Amino acid sequence: MESLKFIGVGLSSIAMLGAAIGIGNIFSSLINGIARNPEAEDKMLKAAFIGAGLTEAMGLFAFLISLLLIFFV
Amino acid sequence: MNNIFKNFLSYPVLVLETSNLDVLINNSFIPYTLITISLILTFIKYQNEYNPFGVFIVNKTINTFSSMMNRRLRSFLSLITTIFTLVLFLNLIGLTPSIFAVTGNLIITTSLGIIVYSTIVMTGIMNIRIKLFFLSFFNVPGIALIIIYPIEFLSSIIKPFSIGIRLAANISAGHIVKHVLLDLMHKFSYIFFIPYALIVVINVFEIINCIMQAYIISILTCTYLSEVIQ
């Protein structure tokens, strides 16, 4: 029954996929915005990094749950 | 696999036993002394001149954070710069190999989040006088209030834990990946350069990540405060 734990860990770490898609979305819109309006590049960079940090945190919540499962349960 | 969490457990290293008391020196003594020494050296006058690194940090933070704050938020500039420099220095100190990573612990980072959240709550109460919690919605009338009000309340309550988990998970994830790759490198003793290249790349990404996490914490305090002060 200890080996069923690893199946749960593998399933819960699939959630990083959503974080990867979200970050790709954000930076693709950043590149589009820079292409349309190169003068406002600094403001767009700031907003992109804020958004990237927030979405990465969501993926890392799921990663934290998988770490908790594998080591402390 | 036992070495993965060695960076995140604080255990006593030196124990002096006397008759009444025991003197313990923990694993976390080294980063605490390092950060006091580094903060003192960067922000103090030496021979009537300031350290250019400290001048650089202070100018950069004040310029970036004061451009997104209006007049009433200017009084919180000192809190935001201290949080930024503390988290930045602690993250960078934790990157060295066998030193206890202070911001990788959930306890320390949630306490930072509680500090931030308590300043937000107290400024809200001082500005709007306790109506803050019961009226924190966007002009939604009637029946939709029953559904939306618990969601808004939960999203406000979870703020300290989200800040804490974000910082701790970002820092500890990099460390754990490095330890796992080192374990792999030990087992594949003939093709060791493949995990080694990955470790080099991850180190570069981690250095950028440390700076970004400090920036993100300070930006989040700015936005939460600007929501409250209105």
XYZ file of N, CA and C in Angstrom, chain A residues 46 49-50 53-54 57 60-61 63 67 71, chain B residues 5 165-166 169-170 173 176 212 215-216 219:
66
model
N 7.102 45.068 -16.535
C 6.772 44.992 -15.105
C 5.525 44.154 -14.892
N 6.117 40.412 -15.392
C 6.793 39.681 -14.317
C 5.890 39.484 -13.113
N 5.030 40.477 -12.841
C 4.082 40.297 -11.740
C 3.147 39.125 -12.038
N 4.907 35.750 -11.721
C 5.101 35.312 -10.345
C 3.830 34.751 -9.746
N 2.697 35.408 -10.051
C 1.434 34.945 -9.472
C 1.012 33.598 -10.036
N 3.104 30.715 -8.738
C 2.764 30.323 -7.370
C 1.660 29.278 -7.360
N 3.156 26.019 -8.071
C 3.973 25.532 -6.964
C 3.132 25.094 -5.772
N 1.879 25.565 -5.674
C 1.012 25.033 -4.623
C 0.798 23.534 -4.838
N 2.767 21.518 -6.521
C 4.045 20.836 -6.307
C 4.297 20.620 -4.830
N 4.975 17.174 -2.712
C 6.117 16.964 -1.812
C 5.661 16.532 -0.424
N 6.802 12.820 1.310
C 7.765 12.756 2.396
C 7.133 12.730 3.778
N 16.225 17.344 2.327
C 15.686 18.366 3.197
C 16.688 18.849 4.219
N 3.498 30.784 1.180
C 3.712 29.574 0.393
C 4.425 29.904 -0.911
N 4.071 31.055 -1.505
C 4.725 31.434 -2.766
C 6.226 31.519 -2.598
N 7.863 27.988 -1.434
C 7.864 26.952 -2.457
C 8.818 27.293 -3.587
N 8.902 28.593 -3.952
C 9.820 28.955 -5.023
C 11.262 28.691 -4.639
N 11.879 24.788 -4.081
C 11.807 23.960 -5.284
C 13.150 23.901 -5.995
N 15.541 21.631 -4.037
C 15.222 20.201 -4.095
C 15.600 19.622 -5.443
N 13.409 37.990 -8.402
C 12.021 38.188 -8.776
C 11.082 37.989 -7.611
N 11.033 41.060 -5.492
C 10.291 42.105 -6.184
C 8.798 41.851 -6.096
N 8.386 40.571 -6.251
C 6.960 40.252 -6.279
C 6.321 40.466 -4.925
N 5.769 44.178 -4.588
C 4.711 44.638 -5.488
C 3.349 44.239 -4.953
